XYZ file of C-alpha atoms in Angstrom:
319
model
C 110.786 4.619 -81.531
C 107.666 2.813 -82.648
C 105.723 4.367 -79.613
C 106.882 7.873 -80.531
C 105.942 7.565 -84.048
C 102.545 6.327 -83.081
C 102.103 9.246 -80.603
C 103.047 11.730 -83.532
C 100.581 10.079 -85.743
C 97.827 10.200 -83.236
C 98.303 13.823 -82.390
C 98.564 14.577 -86.230
C 95.317 12.525 -86.802
C 93.659 14.305 -83.764
C 94.207 17.681 -85.403
C 93.062 16.630 -88.819
C 89.543 15.414 -87.184
C 89.287 18.571 -85.301
C 90.354 20.679 -88.129
C 86.737 20.995 -90.167
C 85.124 21.532 -86.802
C 87.539 24.569 -86.284
C 87.176 25.720 -89.564
C 83.463 26.291 -89.133
C 83.973 27.790 -85.810
C 86.496 30.418 -87.280
C 84.143 31.277 -90.121
C 81.275 31.951 -87.720
C 83.756 33.984 -85.888
C 84.662 36.065 -89.005
C 80.989 36.487 -89.707
C 80.326 37.744 -86.354
C 83.002 40.375 -86.195
C 82.190 41.442 -90.093
C 78.412 41.593 -89.235
C 78.016 45.429 -89.605
C 80.921 46.136 -92.166
C 80.494 47.584 -95.389
C 82.824 46.868 -98.279
C 84.018 48.234 -101.618
C 82.414 46.842 -104.794
C 85.892 46.459 -106.538
C 85.311 43.927 -109.384
C 88.400 41.805 -109.666
C 91.880 40.724 -108.026
C 94.521 38.265 -109.133
C 95.400 35.501 -106.472
C 98.988 34.025 -106.853
C 99.525 30.887 -105.351
C 102.775 28.691 -105.310
C 102.551 25.059 -105.051
C 104.929 22.087 -104.437
C 103.493 18.699 -103.813
C 101.060 18.407 -101.072
C 98.231 17.573 -103.504
C 95.557 16.853 -100.735
C 96.413 20.405 -99.039
C 96.391 22.232 -102.360
C 93.119 20.790 -103.499
C 91.320 21.688 -100.204
C 92.858 25.265 -100.394
C 91.573 25.682 -103.932
C 88.208 24.221 -103.317
C 87.791 26.722 -100.203
C 88.720 29.775 -102.390
C 86.177 28.634 -105.060
C 83.440 27.963 -102.470
C 84.011 31.025 -100.137
C 85.370 33.781 -102.058
C 82.723 36.297 -103.081
C 85.156 38.790 -104.620
C 85.691 38.252 -108.412
C 89.153 36.679 -108.730
C 91.630 35.026 -111.340
C 93.774 32.225 -109.637
C 97.191 31.940 -110.921
C 99.131 28.933 -109.691
C 102.798 28.436 -110.072
C 103.886 24.801 -109.711
C 107.373 24.235 -108.653
C 107.890 20.971 -110.548
C 105.551 19.047 -108.164
C 105.206 15.209 -108.409
C 103.094 13.583 -110.809
C 99.983 13.348 -108.799
C 100.020 17.042 -108.219
C 100.508 18.094 -111.740
C 97.809 15.730 -112.924
C 95.424 17.150 -110.485
C 96.552 20.800 -111.387
C 96.017 20.050 -115.035
C 92.410 18.849 -114.335
C 91.236 22.249 -112.908
C 92.823 24.608 -115.408
C 89.924 26.863 -116.659
C 89.052 30.488 -117.752
C 89.296 31.594 -113.916
C 92.184 29.136 -113.183
C 95.774 29.565 -114.839
C 98.505 27.070 -113.984
C 102.204 27.614 -114.858
C 104.277 24.655 -114.638
C 107.862 25.208 -113.802
C 110.755 22.712 -114.597
C 112.573 23.737 -111.581
C 111.562 24.694 -107.949
C 112.007 28.433 -107.699
C 110.797 28.460 -104.128
C 108.376 31.215 -102.748
C 110.372 34.220 -103.938
C 110.672 32.984 -107.658
C 107.272 31.345 -108.044
C 105.926 34.695 -106.734
C 107.830 36.733 -109.151
C 106.782 34.386 -111.970
C 103.153 34.661 -111.252
C 103.284 38.482 -111.238
C 104.006 38.162 -115.074
C 100.660 36.821 -115.548
C 98.668 39.391 -113.179
C 96.751 42.281 -114.716
C 94.619 43.554 -111.937
C 95.541 46.456 -109.590
C 95.637 44.308 -106.489
C 97.408 41.130 -106.151
C 97.047 38.538 -103.448
C 99.581 36.038 -102.247
C 97.908 32.941 -100.806
C 100.001 29.782 -99.959
C 98.476 26.602 -100.697
C 97.898 25.741 -97.172
C 96.025 28.940 -96.342
C 92.070 28.517 -95.948
C 90.327 31.961 -96.139
C 87.380 32.783 -93.988
C 84.129 34.887 -95.098
C 84.874 38.340 -95.773
C 88.585 37.881 -96.134
C 89.299 39.665 -99.396
C 86.965 42.183 -98.873
C 88.862 43.373 -95.702
C 91.991 43.468 -97.423
C 90.617 45.391 -100.400
C 89.023 47.698 -97.914
C 92.437 48.575 -96.311
C 94.049 49.463 -99.580
C 91.138 51.269 -100.904
C 91.014 53.524 -97.837
C 94.572 53.907 -97.110
C 96.313 55.116 -100.571
C 99.816 55.358 -98.913
C 99.542 51.775 -98.001
C 101.274 49.211 -100.307
C 100.411 46.177 -98.894
C 98.068 44.489 -95.989
C 98.562 41.605 -93.709
C 95.644 39.281 -92.654
C 95.156 37.669 -89.402
C 96.608 33.995 -89.589
C 95.489 31.304 -87.181
C 97.026 27.919 -86.615
C 94.817 24.731 -86.030
C 95.500 24.854 -82.396
C 93.383 28.137 -82.282
C 96.345 30.296 -81.609
C 97.525 33.522 -83.828
C 100.540 32.966 -85.888
C 100.475 36.364 -87.511
C 98.607 39.557 -87.030
C 100.697 42.554 -86.201
C 104.191 41.453 -87.025
C 107.071 43.769 -86.087
C 110.863 43.979 -86.141
C 113.114 45.463 -83.844
C 116.936 46.581 -84.373
C 119.348 46.263 -81.392
C 123.187 46.678 -82.235
C 123.803 44.336 -84.998
C 120.658 42.118 -84.713
C 117.198 42.440 -86.321
C 114.682 40.548 -84.577
C 111.254 39.662 -86.182
C 108.275 38.816 -84.262
C 104.483 39.380 -83.769
C 102.777 41.242 -81.144
C 99.889 38.520 -81.050
C 101.849 35.552 -81.403
C 100.362 32.435 -79.505
C 97.476 34.422 -78.395
C 94.007 33.087 -78.565
C 92.402 33.982 -81.997
C 89.735 36.097 -80.203
C 92.100 37.917 -77.753
C 90.899 41.533 -77.291
C 94.298 42.901 -77.727
C 94.588 41.261 -81.307
C 91.336 43.022 -82.534
C 93.517 45.956 -83.808
C 94.415 47.321 -87.205
C 97.549 49.474 -87.306
C 100.924 50.419 -89.192
C 103.302 47.440 -89.039
C 106.995 47.355 -90.367
C 107.032 43.815 -91.987
C 104.820 41.212 -93.336
C 105.175 37.709 -94.577
C 103.732 37.091 -97.982
C 101.825 33.897 -97.698
C 98.525 35.682 -96.617
C 98.568 39.238 -97.890
C 97.113 41.710 -100.601
C 99.521 44.192 -102.654
C 99.370 46.957 -104.887
C 100.534 45.539 -108.158
C 102.141 48.918 -108.797
C 104.826 48.070 -105.989
C 106.193 45.227 -108.394
C 107.045 47.786 -111.120
C 110.188 48.816 -109.319
C 110.579 46.113 -106.662
C 110.748 42.367 -106.312
C 111.760 39.431 -104.197
C 115.495 38.750 -104.050
C 115.783 35.239 -105.564
C 118.867 34.534 -103.701
C 116.744 33.788 -100.636
C 114.592 31.115 -102.537
C 112.601 29.487 -99.664
C 113.756 30.977 -96.574
C 113.542 34.590 -95.170
C 112.739 36.030 -98.472
C 109.606 37.779 -96.798
C 111.752 39.312 -94.167
C 114.408 40.530 -96.716
C 111.606 42.017 -99.213
C 109.666 43.606 -96.356
C 112.837 45.159 -94.689
C 114.292 46.440 -98.034
C 110.838 48.090 -98.715
C 110.478 49.511 -95.187
C 114.065 51.113 -95.746
C 112.831 52.693 -98.945
C 109.701 54.363 -97.272
C 106.931 51.606 -98.121
C 104.124 51.425 -95.526
C 102.087 48.284 -94.437
C 99.052 47.543 -92.203
C 97.342 44.695 -90.949
C 93.716 44.001 -91.088
C 92.462 41.878 -88.032
C 89.028 41.097 -89.724
C 90.642 39.321 -92.597
C 90.997 35.886 -91.040
C 92.597 32.587 -92.580
C 93.570 29.244 -91.236
C 97.113 27.941 -91.616
C 97.797 24.426 -91.965
C 101.435 24.880 -91.033
C 103.978 21.960 -91.702
C 104.750 22.126 -87.729
C 101.327 20.420 -87.362
C 102.486 17.610 -89.396
C 104.818 15.098 -87.613
C 108.239 14.526 -89.027
C 107.523 10.954 -89.308
C 105.118 11.802 -92.304
C 106.879 14.979 -93.680
C 107.093 15.168 -97.379
C 109.707 16.368 -99.803
C 108.262 19.947 -99.419
C 108.916 19.883 -95.585
C 112.405 18.761 -96.067
C 113.268 21.191 -98.752
C 111.512 24.042 -97.282
C 113.174 23.896 -93.620
C 116.449 22.336 -94.672
C 119.214 23.888 -92.208
C 121.612 24.193 -94.761
C 119.365 26.343 -97.027
C 118.423 28.400 -93.899
C 122.017 29.117 -92.991
C 122.566 30.268 -96.602
C 119.751 32.748 -96.352
C 121.121 34.100 -92.891
C 124.392 34.423 -94.476
C 122.862 36.299 -97.382
C 120.616 38.508 -95.058
C 123.897 39.667 -93.205
C 125.612 40.366 -96.184
C 123.005 42.438 -97.788
C 122.056 44.411 -94.692
C 124.858 43.963 -92.422
C 122.427 42.484 -89.515
C 122.133 39.131 -87.964
C 118.543 37.761 -88.263
C 116.464 36.102 -85.487
C 112.967 35.261 -84.786
C 112.168 36.147 -81.384
C 114.567 35.616 -78.788
C 118.168 35.396 -80.468
C 119.461 32.759 -77.895
C 116.281 30.659 -78.401
C 116.659 31.126 -82.057
C 120.238 29.930 -82.213
C 119.400 26.710 -80.247
C 116.518 26.269 -82.756
C 119.108 26.409 -85.540
C 121.362 23.949 -83.670
C 123.686 26.044 -82.169
C 124.716 26.512 -78.330
C 124.377 30.393 -78.360
C 123.800 33.308 -80.736
C 127.646 34.007 -80.796
C 128.232 30.471 -82.218
C 125.680 31.327 -84.709
C 127.322 34.449 -85.746
C 130.511 32.892 -85.913
C 129.184 30.367 -88.459
C 127.791 33.295 -90.581
């Protein structure tokens, strides 16, 4: 047991040590692929960032935004009743540019984003999770997509893991019988894979690294019943059914310090709450009730086993 924990910690420490180096590598790559790009002079956007604990991760994310973002922006932080250390830090950075809303309860991703929208005043609104680190020309590319495509409601960036593989770039879902399977065309490809250097229409998008037309939220919103699990899938699918259109922009690049790169032995309250199997199962039940479809990520049998079931049939029986 002790050796296993030591192994996990060594792997985590190794990632942390290489993280700054890869951040610079990814920034150089972003500068290279955008060397001949031209961008809009749009003046200002609002960025909404939910937070819950993980103060060191949040601090680095905010410092990165302030250092690298050339587009004028307002940062709206919605804190989901974090610990005292996180609250103390957030209080210290309040300024004309940074607004912090402290909630008395944890509303999860869906609730906190909806809360943040109450304070947004620009035409375009970005959702940036507090473990996302944007590269040069990130927002310029996202803005360009919406500026040049008036029928597009939201745009997805290219999200890279610390292991240099793609997490999100061209997300897609397929429906077969009573299952809807969410996936990404470029999942686990190298961030420089030639096939991934494509921008196109997509039919869903996670919300943690995206740009939206604020007008979408005049009539639409995240379903608060999903709280911390599959709220993006539900929202995207609902909008897709109503005819809303989305695109990706492969030149808008960010790095995601996903919790899966943090070993379970050093997980915090955030990770335990975010991925609690009971909460996840409840969201799967809610999705089935609302849309009449069973949800999976990738192969449904592998997804069922990941959720702790022997088969997809056993999973559906539980729902």
